[in-house]
Amino acid sequence: MTTRTNETGNAIATQRKEAVETLLGDARRIIAGHGVTRHALNTISERLLELASRRELFDAADFPPPQPDSGDTSTRYRLNPGEDGLALYLNSLLPGKTTIPHNHDTWAVIAAIDGAELNRIYRRTDDGRDPDRAQVEVTREVVVRPGVPIAFLPDDIHSIHVGGAEPTLHFHLYGRPLETLTGRLGFEPDTGLVVRYNAAHMQRATQAVG
């Protein structure tokens, strides 16, 4: 996959960088003050929605989705590369993209600039004693779209399903970079198997934008 920087040195790039730094600073202060709680993540969701409303800074032409014939179903852009703490990505998913149920092993907040993504939220119904098998069931569904964010604690489980005809363009803010996570679990609904999600299902390549 070709690496893109998307930094043109113009006013938009400067404003984008400043907006990202402001968002990350707000998120750090919220977590420092409240800890990793649903209340804190809801507050961060409001900040991320504000960033998503600044569409002029995150044009799809600067953050294109993968080509339909490329074999990729998603493109992930890291907006604060090189940092070991919070990680902000801009993800573009093609229609038809789905995932198995999985957790994140860190907190996560997602907000949309364009496009809709169905999130199915699950709970485990087994006792958790077998590390290799699990049973999960859907508890609710949320369509993440402009104005409707979603947030997850580290052990929350969800799957995503992109329908429609247009790619998505969504912010994903995590407590730690995805590439560093080793404890993420995926849950194969048909077999009940528990898998290491990053190793088995995550497209690892990330485009750096900083």
Coordinates of N, CA and C in Angstrom, one line a residue:
M1 N 0.8 -1.2 0.0 CA 0.0 0.0 0.0 C 0.9 1.2 0.0
T2 N 0.6 2.2 -0.8 CA 1.3 3.4 -0.9 C 1.1 4.3 0.3
T3 N 2.2 4.9 0.8 CA 2.1 5.8 1.9 C 1.9 7.2 1.4
R4 N 0.9 7.9 2.0 CA 0.6 9.3 1.6 C 0.8 10.2 2.8
T5 N 1.3 11.4 2.6 CA 1.4 12.3 3.7 C 0.3 13.3 3.8
N6 N -0.3 13.7 2.6 CA -1.4 14.6 2.5 C -1.2 16.0 3.1
E7 N 0.1 16.3 3.4 CA 0.4 17.6 3.9 C 0.9 18.5 2.8
T8 N 0.2 19.5 2.5 CA 0.5 20.4 1.3 C 1.1 21.7 1.8
G9 N 1.3 21.9 3.1 CA 1.9 23.2 3.5 C 1.0 24.4 3.4
N10 N -0.3 24.2 3.0 CA -1.2 25.3 2.9 C -1.9 25.6 4.1
A11 N -2.8 26.6 4.1 CA -3.6 27.0 5.3 C -4.5 25.9 5.8
I12 N -5.0 25.1 4.9 CA -5.9 24.0 5.3 C -5.2 23.0 6.2
A13 N -4.0 22.6 5.7 CA -3.1 21.7 6.4 C -2.8 22.2 7.8
T14 N -2.4 23.5 7.9 CA -2.1 24.1 9.2 C -3.3 24.1 10.1
Q15 N -4.5 24.5 9.6 CA -5.7 24.5 10.4 C -6.0 23.1 10.9
R16 N -5.9 22.1 10.0 CA -6.2 20.8 10.3 C -5.3 20.3 11.5
K17 N -4.0 20.6 11.4 CA -3.1 20.1 12.4 C -3.5 20.8 13.8
E18 N -3.8 22.1 13.7 CA -4.2 22.8 15.0 C -5.4 22.2 15.6
A19 N -6.4 21.9 14.7 CA -7.7 21.3 15.2 C -7.5 20.0 15.8
V20 N -6.6 19.2 15.2 CA -6.3 17.8 15.8 C -5.6 18.0 17.1
E21 N -4.7 18.9 17.2 CA -4.0 19.1 18.5 C -4.9 19.5 19.6
T22 N -5.8 20.4 19.2 CA -6.8 20.9 20.2 C -7.7 19.7 20.7
L23 N -8.2 18.9 19.8 CA -9.0 17.8 20.1 C -8.3 16.8 21.1
L24 N -7.0 16.5 20.7 CA -6.3 15.6 21.5 C -6.0 16.2 22.9
G25 N -5.7 17.5 23.0 CA -5.5 18.1 24.3 C -6.7 18.1 25.1
D26 N -7.9 18.3 24.5 CA -9.2 18.2 25.3 C -9.4 16.8 25.8
A27 N -9.1 15.8 24.9 CA -9.3 14.4 25.3 C -8.4 14.0 26.5
R28 N -7.2 14.5 26.4 CA -6.3 14.1 27.5 C -6.7 14.7 28.8
R29 N -7.2 16.0 28.8 CA -7.6 16.6 30.0 C -8.9 16.0 30.6
I30 N -9.8 15.5 29.7 CA -11.0 14.9 30.2 C -10.7 13.5 30.8
I31 N -9.8 12.8 30.2 CA -9.4 11.5 30.8 C -8.7 11.7 32.1
A32 N -7.8 12.7 32.1 CA -7.0 12.9 33.4 C -8.0 13.4 34.5
G33 N -9.0 14.1 34.2 CA -9.9 14.6 35.2 C -11.0 13.6 35.6
H34 N -11.4 12.7 34.7 CA -12.5 11.8 35.0 C -12.2 10.3 35.0
G35 N -11.0 10.0 34.4 CA -10.7 8.6 34.2 C -11.4 8.1 33.0
V36 N -11.2 6.8 32.7 CA -11.9 6.2 31.5 C -13.3 5.7 32.0
T37 N -14.2 6.5 31.9 CA -15.6 6.3 32.2 C -16.5 6.6 31.0
R38 N -17.7 6.1 31.1 CA -18.7 6.4 30.0 C -19.0 7.9 30.0
H39 N -19.0 8.5 31.1 CA -19.2 10.0 31.1 C -18.1 10.7 30.4
A40 N -16.9 10.3 30.7 CA -15.7 10.9 30.1 C -15.8 10.7 28.6
L41 N -16.1 9.5 28.1 CA -16.1 9.2 26.7 C -17.2 9.9 26.0
N42 N -18.4 10.1 26.7 CA -19.5 10.9 26.1 C -19.0 12.4 25.9
T43 N -18.3 12.9 26.9 CA -17.8 14.2 26.7 C -16.8 14.4 25.6
I44 N -15.9 13.4 25.4 CA -15.0 13.3 24.3 C -15.7 13.2 23.0
S45 N -16.8 12.5 23.0 CA -17.7 12.3 21.8 C -18.1 13.7 21.3
E46 N -18.5 14.5 22.2 CA -19.0 15.9 21.9 C -17.9 16.7 21.2
R47 N -16.7 16.6 21.7 CA -15.5 17.2 21.1 C -15.2 16.7 19.7
L48 N -15.3 15.4 19.6 CA -15.0 14.8 18.3 C -16.1 15.1 17.3
L49 N -17.3 15.3 17.7 CA -18.4 15.7 16.8 C -18.1 17.1 16.3
E50 N -17.6 18.0 17.2 CA -17.2 19.3 16.7 C -16.1 19.3 15.7
L51 N -15.1 18.4 15.8 CA -14.1 18.3 14.8 C -14.7 17.8 13.5
A52 N -15.6 16.8 13.6 CA -16.2 16.2 12.4 C -17.0 17.3 11.6
S53 N -17.5 18.3 12.3 CA -18.3 19.3 11.6 C -17.4 20.2 10.8
R54 N -16.1 20.2 11.0 CA -15.2 21.0 10.2 C -14.8 20.3 8.9
R55 N -15.8 20.1 8.1 CA -15.6 19.3 6.9 C -14.6 19.8 5.9
E56 N -14.4 21.2 5.9 CA -13.5 21.8 5.0 C -12.0 21.3 5.3
L57 N -11.8 20.9 6.5 CA -10.4 20.4 6.9 C -10.1 19.0 6.5
F58 N -11.2 18.2 6.2 CA -11.1 16.8 6.1 C -11.8 16.3 4.8
D59 N -11.4 16.9 3.7 CA -12.1 16.6 2.4 C -11.8 15.2 2.0
A60 N -12.8 14.5 1.5 CA -12.5 13.1 1.0 C -11.5 13.0 -0.1
A61 N -11.3 14.1 -0.8 CA -10.3 14.1 -1.9 C -8.9 14.0 -1.3
D62 N -8.7 14.5 -0.1 CA -7.4 14.4 0.6 C -7.2 13.1 1.4
F63 N -8.3 12.4 1.7 CA -8.3 11.2 2.4 C -9.2 10.2 1.7
P64 N -8.7 9.8 0.5 CA -9.5 8.9 -0.4 C -9.7 7.5 0.2
P65 N -10.8 6.8 -0.2 CA -11.0 5.4 0.1 C -10.1 4.6 -0.8
P66 N -9.9 3.3 -0.5 CA -9.2 2.4 -1.4 C -10.0 2.3 -2.7
Q67 N -9.2 2.0 -3.8 CA -9.9 1.7 -5.0 C -10.6 0.4 -5.0
P68 N -11.8 0.3 -5.5 CA -12.6 -0.9 -5.4 C -11.9 -2.2 -5.9
D69 N -11.0 -2.0 -6.9 CA -10.3 -3.2 -7.4 C -8.9 -3.4 -6.8
S70 N -8.6 -2.7 -5.6 CA -7.3 -2.8 -5.0 C -7.2 -4.1 -4.1
G71 N -8.3 -4.6 -3.7 CA -8.3 -5.7 -2.8 C -8.4 -5.3 -1.3
D72 N -8.3 -4.0 -1.1 CA -8.5 -3.4 0.3 C -9.9 -3.0 0.4
T73 N -10.4 -3.1 1.6 CA -11.8 -2.6 1.9 C -11.8 -1.3 2.8
S74 N -10.6 -0.9 3.3 CA -10.6 0.3 4.1 C -9.2 0.9 4.0
T75 N -9.2 2.2 4.3 CA -7.9 3.0 4.3 C -7.9 3.7 5.7
R76 N -6.8 3.6 6.4 CA -6.7 4.2 7.7 C -5.6 5.2 7.7
Y77 N -6.0 6.5 8.1 CA -5.0 7.6 8.1 C -4.7 8.0 9.6
R78 N -3.5 7.9 10.0 CA -3.1 8.4 11.3 C -2.9 9.9 11.3
L79 N -3.6 10.6 12.1 CA -3.6 12.1 12.1 C -2.6 12.6 13.1
N80 N -2.1 11.8 14.0 CA -1.0 12.2 14.9 C 0.1 11.2 15.0
P81 N 0.8 10.9 13.9 CA 1.8 9.9 13.8 C 2.9 10.1 14.8
G82 N 3.5 9.0 15.3 CA 4.7 9.2 16.1 C 4.4 9.3 17.6
E83 N 3.1 9.5 18.0 CA 2.8 9.6 19.4 C 2.5 8.2 20.0
D84 N 2.9 7.9 21.2 CA 2.6 6.6 21.9 C 1.3 6.6 22.6
G85 N 0.7 7.8 22.9 CA -0.5 7.8 23.7 C -1.7 7.8 22.8
L86 N -2.6 8.8 22.9 CA -3.8 8.8 22.2 C -3.5 8.7 20.7
A87 N -4.4 8.1 19.9 CA -4.2 7.9 18.5 C -5.5 8.3 17.8
L88 N -5.4 9.3 16.9 CA -6.6 9.7 16.1 C -6.4 9.3 14.7
Y89 N -7.4 8.5 14.2 CA -7.4 8.1 12.8 C -8.6 8.6 12.0
L90 N -8.4 8.7 10.7 CA -9.5 9.0 9.8 C -9.6 7.8 8.9
N91 N -10.8 7.1 9.0 CA -11.0 5.8 8.3 C -12.0 6.0 7.2
S92 N -11.7 5.4 6.1 CA -12.6 5.4 5.0 C -12.8 3.9 4.6
L93 N -14.1 3.5 4.7 CA -14.5 2.1 4.5 C -15.4 2.0 3.2
L94 N -15.2 1.0 2.4 CA -16.0 0.8 1.3 C -17.3 0.1 1.6
P95 N -18.4 0.4 0.9 CA -19.6 -0.3 1.1 C -19.4 -1.8 1.0
G96 N -20.0 -2.6 1.9 CA -19.8 -4.0 2.0 C -18.8 -4.4 3.1
K97 N -18.1 -3.5 3.6 CA -17.1 -3.8 4.6 C -17.8 -4.2 5.9
T98 N -17.4 -5.3 6.5 CA -17.9 -5.8 7.7 C -16.8 -6.4 8.6
T99 N -17.0 -6.5 9.9 CA -16.0 -7.1 10.8 C -16.8 -8.1 11.6
I100 N -16.0 -9.1 12.2 CA -16.6 -9.9 13.2 C -16.7 -9.1 14.5
P101 N -17.5 -9.6 15.5 CA -17.5 -8.9 16.8 C -16.1 -8.9 17.4
H102 N -15.7 -7.7 18.0 CA -14.4 -7.6 18.6 C -14.4 -6.5 19.7
N103 N -13.4 -6.6 20.5 CA -13.2 -5.5 21.5 C -12.0 -4.6 21.0
H104 N -11.6 -3.6 21.8 CA -10.5 -2.7 21.4 C -9.3 -2.8 22.3
D105 N -9.4 -3.3 23.5 CA -8.3 -3.4 24.4 C -7.9 -2.0 24.9
T106 N -8.7 -1.0 24.5 CA -8.5 0.4 25.0 C -9.8 1.1 24.7
W107 N -10.0 2.3 25.2 CA -11.2 3.0 25.0 C -11.2 3.6 23.5
A108 N -12.4 3.8 23.0 CA -12.5 4.3 21.6 C -13.8 5.2 21.5
V109 N -13.6 6.2 20.7 CA -14.7 7.1 20.3 C -14.7 7.3 18.8
I110 N -15.9 7.2 18.2 CA -16.0 7.2 16.8 C -17.1 8.3 16.4
A111 N -16.8 9.1 15.4 CA -17.7 10.1 14.9 C -17.5 10.2 13.4
A112 N -18.6 10.5 12.7 CA -18.7 10.5 11.2 C -18.6 11.9 10.6
I113 N -17.8 12.0 9.6 CA -17.9 13.1 8.7 C -18.9 12.9 7.6
D114 N -18.7 11.7 6.9 CA -19.6 11.3 5.8 C -19.9 9.8 6.0
G115 N -21.1 9.4 5.5 CA -21.4 8.0 5.5 C -21.9 7.4 6.7
A116 N -22.6 6.3 6.6 CA -23.2 5.6 7.7 C -22.6 4.2 7.9
E117 N -22.5 3.8 9.2 CA -21.9 2.5 9.6 C -22.7 1.9 10.7
L118 N -23.3 0.8 10.4 CA -24.1 0.1 11.4 C -23.1 -0.6 12.4
N119 N -23.3 -0.3 13.7 CA -22.6 -0.9 14.8 C -23.5 -1.8 15.5
R120 N -23.2 -3.1 15.6 CA -23.9 -4.0 16.5 C -23.2 -4.2 17.8
I121 N -23.8 -4.0 18.9 CA -23.2 -4.1 20.2 C -23.6 -5.4 20.8
Y122 N -22.6 -6.1 21.4 CA -22.8 -7.4 21.9 C -22.5 -7.5 23.4
R123 N -22.9 -8.5 24.0 CA -22.5 -8.9 25.4 C -22.2 -10.4 25.4
R124 N -21.2 -10.8 26.2 CA -20.9 -12.2 26.3 C -21.9 -12.9 27.2
T125 N -22.3 -14.1 26.8 CA -23.3 -14.9 27.5 C -22.7 -16.1 28.2
D126 N -21.4 -16.4 27.9 CA -20.7 -17.5 28.6 C -20.1 -17.0 29.8
D127 N -19.5 -17.9 30.6 CA -18.9 -17.6 31.9 C -17.4 -17.1 31.7
G128 N -16.9 -17.1 30.5 CA -15.5 -16.6 30.3 C -14.4 -17.4 30.8
R129 N -14.7 -18.7 31.2 CA -13.6 -19.5 31.7 C -12.8 -20.2 30.7
D130 N -13.3 -20.3 29.5 CA -12.5 -20.9 28.4 C -11.9 -19.8 27.5
P131 N -10.6 -19.6 27.5 CA -10.0 -18.5 26.8 C -10.1 -18.6 25.3
D132 N -10.5 -19.8 24.8 CA -10.5 -20.0 23.4 C -11.9 -20.0 22.8
R133 N -12.9 -19.9 23.6 CA -14.3 -19.9 23.1 C -15.1 -18.9 23.9
A134 N -16.1 -18.4 23.2 CA -17.1 -17.5 23.8 C -18.4 -17.5 23.0
Q135 N -19.4 -17.1 23.7 CA -20.7 -16.9 23.1 C -21.1 -15.4 23.3
V136 N -21.6 -14.8 22.2 CA -22.0 -13.4 22.3 C -23.4 -13.3 21.7
E137 N -24.1 -12.2 22.1 CA -25.4 -11.9 21.6 C -25.5 -10.4 21.4
V138 N -26.3 -10.0 20.4 CA -26.5 -8.6 20.1 C -27.4 -8.0 21.1
T139 N -27.1 -6.9 21.7 CA -27.9 -6.2 22.6 C -28.6 -5.0 22.1
R140 N -27.9 -4.3 21.1 CA -28.5 -3.2 20.4 C -27.8 -2.8 19.2
E141 N -28.3 -1.9 18.4 CA -27.6 -1.5 17.2 C -27.6 0.0 17.1
V142 N -26.5 0.6 16.6 CA -26.4 2.1 16.5 C -25.8 2.3 15.1
V143 N -26.5 3.2 14.4 CA -26.0 3.7 13.1 C -25.1 4.9 13.3
V144 N -23.8 4.8 13.2 CA -23.0 6.0 13.3 C -23.0 6.7 12.0
R145 N -23.4 8.0 12.1 CA -23.6 8.9 10.9 C -23.3 10.3 11.4
P146 N -23.2 11.3 10.5 CA -23.0 12.6 11.0 C -23.9 13.0 12.1
G147 N -23.4 13.5 13.2 CA -24.2 13.9 14.4 C -24.5 12.8 15.3
V148 N -24.2 11.5 15.0 CA -24.4 10.4 15.9 C -23.1 9.6 16.1
P149 N -22.4 9.9 17.3 CA -21.2 9.2 17.5 C -21.5 7.9 18.3
I150 N -20.4 7.2 18.7 CA -20.5 6.0 19.5 C -19.1 5.9 20.3
A151 N -19.2 5.4 21.5 CA -18.0 5.2 22.3 C -18.0 3.9 23.0
F152 N -16.8 3.4 23.2 CA -16.6 2.0 23.8 C -15.5 2.1 24.9
L153 N -15.8 1.4 26.0 CA -14.8 1.0 27.0 C -14.0 -0.1 26.4
P154 N -12.8 -0.4 27.1 CA -11.9 -1.4 26.5 C -12.5 -2.8 26.2
D155 N -13.4 -3.2 27.1 CA -13.9 -4.6 26.9 C -15.3 -4.6 26.2
D156 N -15.8 -3.5 25.8 CA -17.0 -3.5 25.0 C -16.8 -4.2 23.7
I157 N -17.8 -4.9 23.2 CA -17.7 -5.7 22.0 C -18.7 -5.1 20.9
H158 N -18.2 -5.0 19.7 CA -19.0 -4.5 18.6 C -18.6 -5.1 17.3
S159 N -19.4 -5.0 16.3 CA -19.0 -5.3 14.9 C -19.6 -4.2 14.0
I160 N -18.9 -4.0 12.9 CA -19.4 -2.9 12.0 C -19.8 -3.5 10.6
H161 N -20.7 -2.8 10.0 CA -21.3 -3.2 8.8 C -21.7 -2.0 7.9
V162 N -21.0 -1.8 6.8 CA -21.2 -0.6 6.0 C -22.1 -1.0 4.8
G163 N -23.2 -0.4 4.7 CA -24.1 -0.6 3.5 C -24.1 0.6 2.6
G164 N -25.1 0.8 1.9 CA -25.2 2.0 1.0 C -24.4 1.9 -0.2
A165 N -24.1 3.0 -0.9 CA -23.4 3.0 -2.1 C -22.1 3.9 -2.0
E166 N -21.9 4.6 -0.9 CA -20.8 5.5 -0.8 C -19.8 5.1 0.3
P167 N -18.5 5.4 0.2 CA -17.6 5.1 1.3 C -17.9 6.0 2.5
T168 N -17.4 5.5 3.6 CA -17.5 6.3 4.9 C -16.3 7.1 5.0
L169 N -16.3 8.1 5.9 CA -15.2 8.9 6.3 C -15.4 9.2 7.8
H170 N -14.8 8.5 8.7 CA -15.1 8.5 10.1 C -13.8 8.7 10.9
F171 N -13.9 9.5 12.0 CA -12.9 9.6 13.0 C -12.9 8.4 13.9
H172 N -11.8 7.9 14.2 CA -11.7 6.9 15.3 C -10.6 7.4 16.2
L173 N -10.9 7.6 17.5 CA -10.0 8.1 18.5 C -9.8 7.0 19.5
Y174 N -8.6 6.6 19.8 CA -8.3 5.5 20.7 C -7.3 5.9 21.8
G175 N -7.5 5.2 22.9 CA -6.6 5.6 24.1 C -5.1 5.2 23.8
R176 N -4.9 4.2 22.9 CA -3.6 3.8 22.5 C -3.6 3.5 21.0
P177 N -2.5 3.6 20.3 CA -2.4 3.3 18.8 C -2.8 1.8 18.6
L178 N -3.6 1.7 17.5 CA -4.1 0.3 17.2 C -2.9 -0.6 16.9
E179 N -1.9 -0.1 16.3 CA -0.8 -0.9 15.9 C 0.0 -1.5 17.1
T180 N -0.2 -1.0 18.3 CA 0.5 -1.4 19.5 C -0.3 -2.4 20.3
L181 N -1.6 -2.6 20.0 CA -2.5 -3.4 20.9 C -2.3 -4.9 20.6
T182 N -2.1 -5.6 21.7 CA -1.8 -7.0 21.6 C -3.0 -7.9 22.3
G183 N -3.9 -7.2 23.0 CA -4.9 -7.9 23.7 C -6.3 -7.9 23.1
R184 N -6.4 -7.4 21.9 CA -7.7 -7.3 21.2 C -8.2 -8.7 20.9
L185 N -9.5 -8.9 21.2 CA -10.1 -10.2 20.9 C -11.2 -10.1 19.9
G186 N -11.2 -11.1 19.0 CA -12.3 -11.2 18.0 C -13.1 -12.5 18.4
F187 N -14.4 -12.4 18.1 CA -15.3 -13.5 18.4 C -16.0 -14.0 17.2
E188 N -15.6 -15.2 16.7 CA -16.2 -15.8 15.5 C -17.6 -16.3 15.9
P189 N -18.7 -15.6 15.4 CA -20.0 -16.0 15.8 C -20.4 -17.4 15.4
D190 N -20.0 -17.9 14.2 CA -20.4 -19.2 13.7 C -19.7 -20.4 14.5
T191 N -18.5 -20.2 14.9 CA -17.8 -21.2 15.6 C -17.6 -21.1 17.1
G192 N -17.8 -19.9 17.6 CA -17.6 -19.6 19.0 C -16.1 -19.4 19.3
L193 N -15.2 -19.4 18.3 CA -13.8 -19.3 18.6 C -13.4 -17.9 19.0
V194 N -12.5 -17.7 19.9 CA -11.9 -16.4 20.2 C -10.6 -16.4 19.5
V195 N -10.3 -15.2 18.8 CA -9.1 -15.1 18.0 C -8.4 -13.8 18.4
R196 N -7.1 -13.7 18.2 CA -6.4 -12.4 18.3 C -6.8 -11.5 17.2
Y197 N -7.5 -10.5 17.4 CA -8.1 -9.7 16.4 C -7.1 -9.0 15.5
N198 N -6.1 -8.4 16.1 CA -5.1 -7.7 15.2 C -4.4 -8.6 14.3
A199 N -4.1 -9.8 14.8 CA -3.3 -10.7 13.9 C -4.2 -11.4 12.8
A200 N -5.4 -11.6 13.1 CA -6.3 -12.4 12.2 C -7.1 -11.5 11.3
H201 N -7.5 -10.3 11.7 CA -8.5 -9.5 11.0 C -8.2 -8.1 10.7
M202 N -7.2 -7.5 11.4 CA -7.0 -6.1 11.2 C -6.0 -5.8 10.0
Q203 N -6.5 -4.9 9.1 CA -5.6 -4.4 8.1 C -4.5 -3.5 8.7
R204 N -3.3 -3.9 8.7 CA -2.3 -3.3 9.5 C -1.8 -1.9 9.0
A205 N -1.8 -1.8 7.7 CA -1.2 -0.6 7.1 C -1.9 0.7 7.5
T206 N -1.2 1.6 7.9 CA -1.7 2.9 8.3 C -1.0 4.0 7.5
Q207 N -1.7 4.9 6.9 CA -1.1 6.1 6.2 C -0.8 7.2 7.3
A208 N 0.4 7.8 7.2 CA 0.8 8.8 8.2 C 0.4 10.2 7.6
V209 N -0.3 10.9 8.5 CA -0.7 12.3 8.1 C -0.3 13.2 9.3
G210 N 0.8 13.8 9.2 CA 1.2 14.7 10.4 C 2.2 15.7 10.0

